[in-house]
Coordinates of C-alpha atoms and ligand atoms in Angstrom, one line a residue:
X804 CA 197.2 64.6 -88.2
X805 CA 198.9 63.2 -85.1
X806 CA 200.9 60.0 -85.9
X807 CA 202.8 59.3 -82.7
X808 CA 202.8 55.5 -82.7
X809 CA 203.5 55.3 -78.9
X810 CA 200.1 56.8 -78.4
X811 CA 198.1 55.1 -81.1
X812 CA 195.5 52.5 -80.3
X813 CA 193.4 50.2 -82.5
X814 CA 190.2 49.1 -80.8
X815 CA 188.1 46.5 -82.7
X816 CA 184.3 46.8 -82.3
X817 CA 184.5 50.3 -81.0
X818 CA 181.3 51.7 -82.6
X819 CA 179.3 50.4 -79.7
X820 CA 179.2 49.2 -76.1
X821 CA 182.5 48.3 -74.3
X822 CA 184.7 49.1 -77.3
X823 CA 183.2 52.6 -77.6
X824 CA 183.8 53.2 -73.9
X825 CA 187.4 52.1 -74.3
X826 CA 187.9 54.4 -77.2
X827 CA 186.6 57.4 -75.1
X828 CA 189.0 56.5 -72.2
X829 CA 192.0 56.3 -74.5
X830 CA 191.1 59.4 -76.5
X831 CA 190.6 61.4 -73.3
X832 CA 194.1 60.3 -72.3
X833 CA 195.5 61.8 -75.5
X834 CA 195.8 58.7 -77.7
X835 CA 195.2 58.7 -81.4
X836 CA 192.3 56.3 -81.8
X837 CA 191.4 53.9 -84.6
X838 CA 187.6 53.3 -84.3
X839 CA 186.2 50.2 -86.0
X840 CA 183.0 48.3 -86.3
X841 CA 180.1 47.4 -88.6
X842 CA 178.8 50.9 -89.3
X843 CA 178.2 53.0 -92.5
X844 CA 180.8 55.5 -93.7
X845 CA 178.4 58.2 -92.6
X846 CA 178.2 56.8 -89.1
X847 CA 182.0 56.5 -89.0
X848 CA 182.3 60.2 -90.0
X849 CA 179.9 61.2 -87.3
X850 CA 181.9 59.1 -84.7
X851 CA 185.2 60.7 -85.8
X852 CA 183.5 64.1 -85.5
X853 CA 182.5 63.3 -82.0
X854 CA 186.1 62.3 -81.2
X855 CA 187.4 65.6 -82.6
X856 CA 186.9 67.2 -79.2
X857 CA 189.8 65.1 -77.9
X858 CA 193.5 66.0 -78.3
X859 CA 194.5 63.0 -80.5
X860 CA 193.3 62.2 -84.0
X861 CA 190.7 59.6 -84.8
X862 CA 190.3 57.3 -87.8
X863 CA 187.5 54.8 -88.7
X864 CA 187.3 51.5 -90.5
X865 CA 184.3 49.3 -91.2
X866 CA 186.3 46.2 -92.2
X867 CA 184.5 43.0 -91.5
X868 CA 187.0 41.1 -89.4
X869 CA 185.3 37.7 -89.8
X870 CA 188.0 36.8 -92.3
X871 CA 191.8 37.1 -92.5
X872 CA 191.4 39.4 -95.5
X873 CA 189.2 41.7 -93.4
X874 CA 191.8 41.8 -90.6
X875 CA 194.5 42.7 -93.2
X876 CA 192.2 45.5 -94.5
X877 CA 191.8 46.8 -90.9
X878 CA 195.5 46.8 -90.4
X879 CA 196.1 48.7 -93.6
X880 CA 193.4 51.3 -92.9
X881 CA 194.8 51.8 -89.3
X882 CA 198.3 52.4 -90.5
X883 CA 197.0 54.9 -93.0
X884 CA 195.0 56.8 -90.4
X885 CA 197.1 56.7 -87.2
X886 CA 200.3 54.9 -88.0
X887 CA 201.4 51.6 -86.4
X888 CA 199.4 51.3 -83.2
X889 CA 201.4 50.5 -80.1
X890 CA 198.2 49.3 -78.4
X891 CA 195.9 46.7 -79.9
X892 CA 192.6 46.0 -78.2
X893 CA 190.7 43.0 -79.5
X894 CA 187.2 43.7 -78.4
X895 CA 184.8 42.9 -81.3
X896 CA 182.6 40.0 -80.5
X897 CA 179.2 38.5 -81.2
X898 CA 177.0 36.1 -79.3
X899 CA 174.5 33.3 -80.2
X900 CA 172.9 30.9 -77.8
X901 CA 171.6 27.4 -78.4
X902 CA 172.3 23.9 -77.0
X903 CA 175.4 22.3 -78.6
X904 CA 173.3 19.6 -80.2
X905 CA 171.3 22.2 -82.1
X906 CA 174.0 24.8 -82.7
X907 CA 174.1 25.9 -86.3
X908 CA 177.4 25.4 -88.1
X909 CA 177.5 28.9 -89.6
X910 CA 177.0 30.5 -86.1
X911 CA 179.8 28.4 -84.7
X912 CA 182.2 29.5 -87.5
X913 CA 181.1 33.1 -87.2
X914 CA 181.7 33.3 -83.4
X915 CA 185.1 31.6 -83.7
X916 CA 186.1 33.9 -86.5
X917 CA 185.1 37.2 -85.0
X918 CA 185.7 36.4 -81.2
X919 CA 189.0 34.5 -81.6
X920 CA 190.6 34.3 -85.0
X921 CA 190.5 38.1 -85.6
X922 CA 192.6 38.6 -82.4
X923 CA 195.2 36.2 -83.7
X924 CA 195.4 37.7 -87.2
X925 CA 195.6 41.3 -85.9
X926 CA 198.2 40.5 -83.2
X927 CA 200.3 38.6 -85.8
X928 CA 200.2 41.5 -88.2
X929 CA 200.9 44.3 -85.6
X930 CA 203.4 42.5 -83.4
X931 CA 206.5 42.9 -85.7
X932 CA 206.3 46.8 -85.4
X933 CA 205.7 46.6 -81.7
X934 CA 208.7 44.3 -81.3
X935 CA 210.8 46.8 -83.4
X936 CA 209.6 49.6 -81.2
X937 CA 210.5 47.5 -78.1
X938 CA 207.1 48.4 -76.5
X939 CA 203.5 47.3 -77.0
X940 CA 200.3 46.4 -75.3
X941 CA 197.7 43.8 -76.4
X942 CA 194.5 43.6 -74.5
X943 CA 191.9 41.0 -75.4
X944 CA 188.4 41.6 -74.2
X945 CA 187.5 38.0 -73.3
X946 CA 184.7 37.3 -70.9
X947 CA 184.0 35.4 -67.7
X948 CA 183.1 32.8 -70.3
X949 CA 186.9 32.5 -70.9
X950 CA 187.2 31.2 -67.4
X951 CA 183.9 29.3 -66.7
X952 CA 181.1 27.9 -68.8
X953 CA 177.4 28.5 -69.1
X954 CA 174.8 26.4 -70.9
X955 CA 174.0 27.2 -74.5
X956 CA 177.2 29.1 -75.2
X957 CA 179.4 26.4 -76.8
X958 CA 180.9 28.6 -79.5
X959 CA 181.2 31.7 -77.2
X960 CA 182.9 29.7 -74.4
X961 CA 185.2 27.9 -76.8
X962 CA 186.2 31.2 -78.4
X963 CA 186.7 33.1 -75.1
X964 CA 188.7 30.2 -73.5
X965 CA 190.8 30.2 -76.7
X966 CA 191.3 33.9 -76.4
X967 CA 192.6 33.5 -72.8
X968 CA 195.0 30.9 -74.1
X969 CA 196.2 33.0 -77.0
X970 CA 196.8 35.9 -74.6
X971 CA 199.1 33.8 -72.5
X972 CA 201.1 32.6 -75.5
X973 CA 201.5 36.2 -76.7
X974 CA 202.6 37.3 -73.3
X975 CA 205.3 34.6 -73.2
X976 CA 206.6 35.2 -76.7
X977 CA 206.9 39.0 -76.4
X978 CA 208.1 39.6 -72.9
X979 CA 211.6 40.1 -74.3
X980 CA 210.4 43.3 -76.1
X981 CA 208.4 45.0 -73.3
X982 CA 205.2 43.9 -74.8
X983 CA 202.4 42.8 -72.4
X984 CA 199.3 40.8 -73.3
X985 CA 196.4 40.5 -71.0
X986 CA 192.8 39.5 -71.1
X987 CA 189.9 41.3 -69.4
X988 CA 187.1 38.9 -68.4
X989 CA 183.9 40.8 -67.7
X990 CA 180.7 39.4 -66.3
X991 CA 177.5 41.2 -67.3
X992 CA 178.2 44.6 -68.9
X993 CA 175.3 46.9 -69.8
X994 CA 175.6 46.9 -73.6
X995 CA 173.5 46.0 -76.7
X996 CA 175.1 42.5 -76.7
X997 CA 173.1 41.4 -73.6
X998 CA 169.8 43.0 -74.5
X999 CA 168.4 39.9 -76.4
X1000 CA 169.1 37.8 -73.4
X1001 CA 167.2 40.2 -71.1
X1002 CA 164.3 40.4 -73.6
X1003 CA 164.1 36.6 -73.8
X1004 CA 163.7 36.3 -70.0
X1005 CA 161.1 39.1 -70.0
X1006 CA 159.2 37.4 -72.8
X1007 CA 159.4 33.8 -71.5
X1008 CA 158.5 34.7 -67.9
X1009 CA 156.1 37.6 -68.6
X1010 CA 158.1 40.0 -66.4
X1011 CA 159.2 43.6 -67.1
X1012 CA 162.7 44.5 -68.4
X1013 CA 164.0 45.6 -65.1
X1014 CA 163.0 42.3 -63.4
X1015 CA 164.5 40.4 -66.3
X1016 CA 167.8 42.2 -66.0
X1017 CA 168.0 41.6 -62.2
X1018 CA 167.2 38.0 -62.8
X1019 CA 169.9 37.6 -65.5
X1020 CA 172.6 39.3 -63.5
X1021 CA 171.7 37.8 -60.1
X1022 CA 171.6 34.3 -61.4
X1023 CA 175.4 34.4 -61.9
X1024 CA 176.9 37.3 -60.0
X1025 CA 177.0 37.3 -56.1
X1026 CA 177.5 41.1 -56.5
X1027 CA 174.4 41.5 -58.6
X1028 CA 175.1 44.7 -60.5
X1029 CA 176.1 45.1 -64.1
X1030 CA 179.5 46.6 -64.8
X1031 CA 179.6 49.9 -66.8
X1032 CA 181.4 49.9 -70.1
X1033 CA 183.4 52.8 -68.8
X1034 CA 184.9 50.6 -66.0
X1035 CA 186.3 48.3 -68.6
X1036 CA 187.7 51.3 -70.6
X1037 CA 189.5 52.6 -67.5
X1038 CA 191.0 49.2 -66.7
X1039 CA 192.3 48.8 -70.3
X1040 CA 193.9 52.3 -70.0
X1041 CA 195.5 51.3 -66.6
X1042 CA 197.0 48.2 -68.4
X1043 CA 198.8 50.6 -70.7
X1044 CA 200.0 52.9 -67.9
X1045 CA 203.3 53.1 -66.1
X1046 CA 202.2 51.0 -63.1
X1047 CA 201.1 48.0 -65.2
X1048 CA 204.4 47.1 -66.9
X1049 CA 204.7 43.7 -65.2
X1050 CA 201.1 42.6 -65.6
X1051 CA 201.2 40.2 -68.4
X1052 CA 199.6 36.9 -69.3
X1053 CA 196.8 37.7 -66.9
X1054 CA 193.0 37.0 -67.3
X1055 CA 191.5 39.7 -65.1
X1056 CA 187.9 39.0 -64.0
X1057 CA 185.5 42.0 -63.7
X1058 CA 182.5 39.9 -62.9
X1059 CA 180.9 40.6 -59.5
X1060 CA 182.4 37.5 -58.1
X1061 CA 180.9 35.2 -60.7
X1062 CA 184.2 33.2 -61.3
X1063 CA 185.1 33.1 -57.6
X1064 CA 182.4 30.5 -56.9
Ligands
NAD457 N1 178.2 43.0 -72.7 C1 178.7 42.0 -71.9 O1 178.0 41.7 -70.9 C2 180.0 41.4 -72.1 C3 180.5 40.5 -71.1 C4 181.7 39.9 -71.3 C5 182.4 40.1 -72.5 N2 181.9 40.9 -73.5 C6 182.7 41.0 -74.7 O2 183.0 42.4 -74.9 C7 183.1 42.6 -76.3 C8 182.2 43.8 -76.7 O3 180.9 43.5 -76.4 P1 179.7 44.6 -76.3 O4 178.8 44.1 -75.3 O5 180.3 45.9 -76.2 O6 179.1 44.3 -77.8 P2 178.3 45.3 -78.8 O7 177.4 44.4 -79.5 O8 177.8 46.5 -78.1 O9 179.5 45.7 -79.8 C9 180.2 44.8 -80.6 C10 181.1 45.5 -81.6 O10 181.7 44.5 -82.4 C11 181.5 44.9 -83.8 N3 181.5 43.8 -84.7 C12 180.7 42.7 -84.6 N4 180.9 41.8 -85.6 C13 181.9 42.4 -86.3 C14 182.6 42.0 -87.5 N5 182.3 40.9 -88.2 N6 183.5 42.8 -88.1 C15 183.8 44.0 -87.4 N7 183.2 44.4 -86.3 C16 182.3 43.6 -85.8 C17 180.2 45.7 -83.8 O11 180.1 46.5 -85.0 C18 180.4 46.5 -82.5 O12 181.2 47.6 -82.7 C19 182.8 41.3 -77.0 O13 183.9 40.6 -77.3 C20 182.0 40.6 -75.9 O14 182.0 39.2 -76.1 C21 180.7 41.5 -73.3

């Protein structure tokens, strides 16, 4: 098994959507990849098998990172499978929409734990080895909702704005060790996460899924196209490449002009 830490990456929430696309980008580039997400051991094995066509090794963890203990479990399983990762990509995230005055407390706690606190715990645990190696990359998959707000997304917006703030602190604290920290802030990306929102519009307005998708995207983005998960994967890879060494503390929108308004 390859255990070259300078080419090892942990991507949270990489069994699906954006995280999975990021994993493919890094694996194609030769990285050993730690796959992670809420999937069965059998699904994890199948995913590793799929990644065996790439040059680097692949490991899998199904740790639930909604708690500090779950994050510690993920760190331990990652070190066991691919060594200390030089690149950490905090991507796992969940969504729930409701007006703030009706927002259930358990949903608030869950979104803050998964979308924000896990990024802190994982960075805290992996940074010492990055600092010793004098190189590291932390990429937080935030959202345009880390830059602007939308109705009914109190917890999501709070978590993503928090993630952008955390990114800046990590960038400042670790610049002395050639470690960069950046946030990517996508608008609408075509993944399972946005399906319920598309289906809600279709149901409420009695339109087909295509019209509902166009309505969802066009309502916020001047450039009314969804971003592909692969585009986020390639941007994350660029941030680890030789031309991105001075990009740090940034929150990069990939949002069809949403946050330019
Ligand atoms: N899809 C979009 O339009 C969009 C836009 C902006 C930002 N984002 C962000 O991108 C990230 C990925 O979103 P996606 O659309 O690919 O979502 P997705 O639903 O396709 O995938 C989410 C991943 O997170 C994992 N996950 C969820 N809860 C977990 C937990 N408790 N423990 C461990 N893993 C858990 C899932 O297993 C899955 O692998 C999220 O942080 C999301 O907020 C998505």
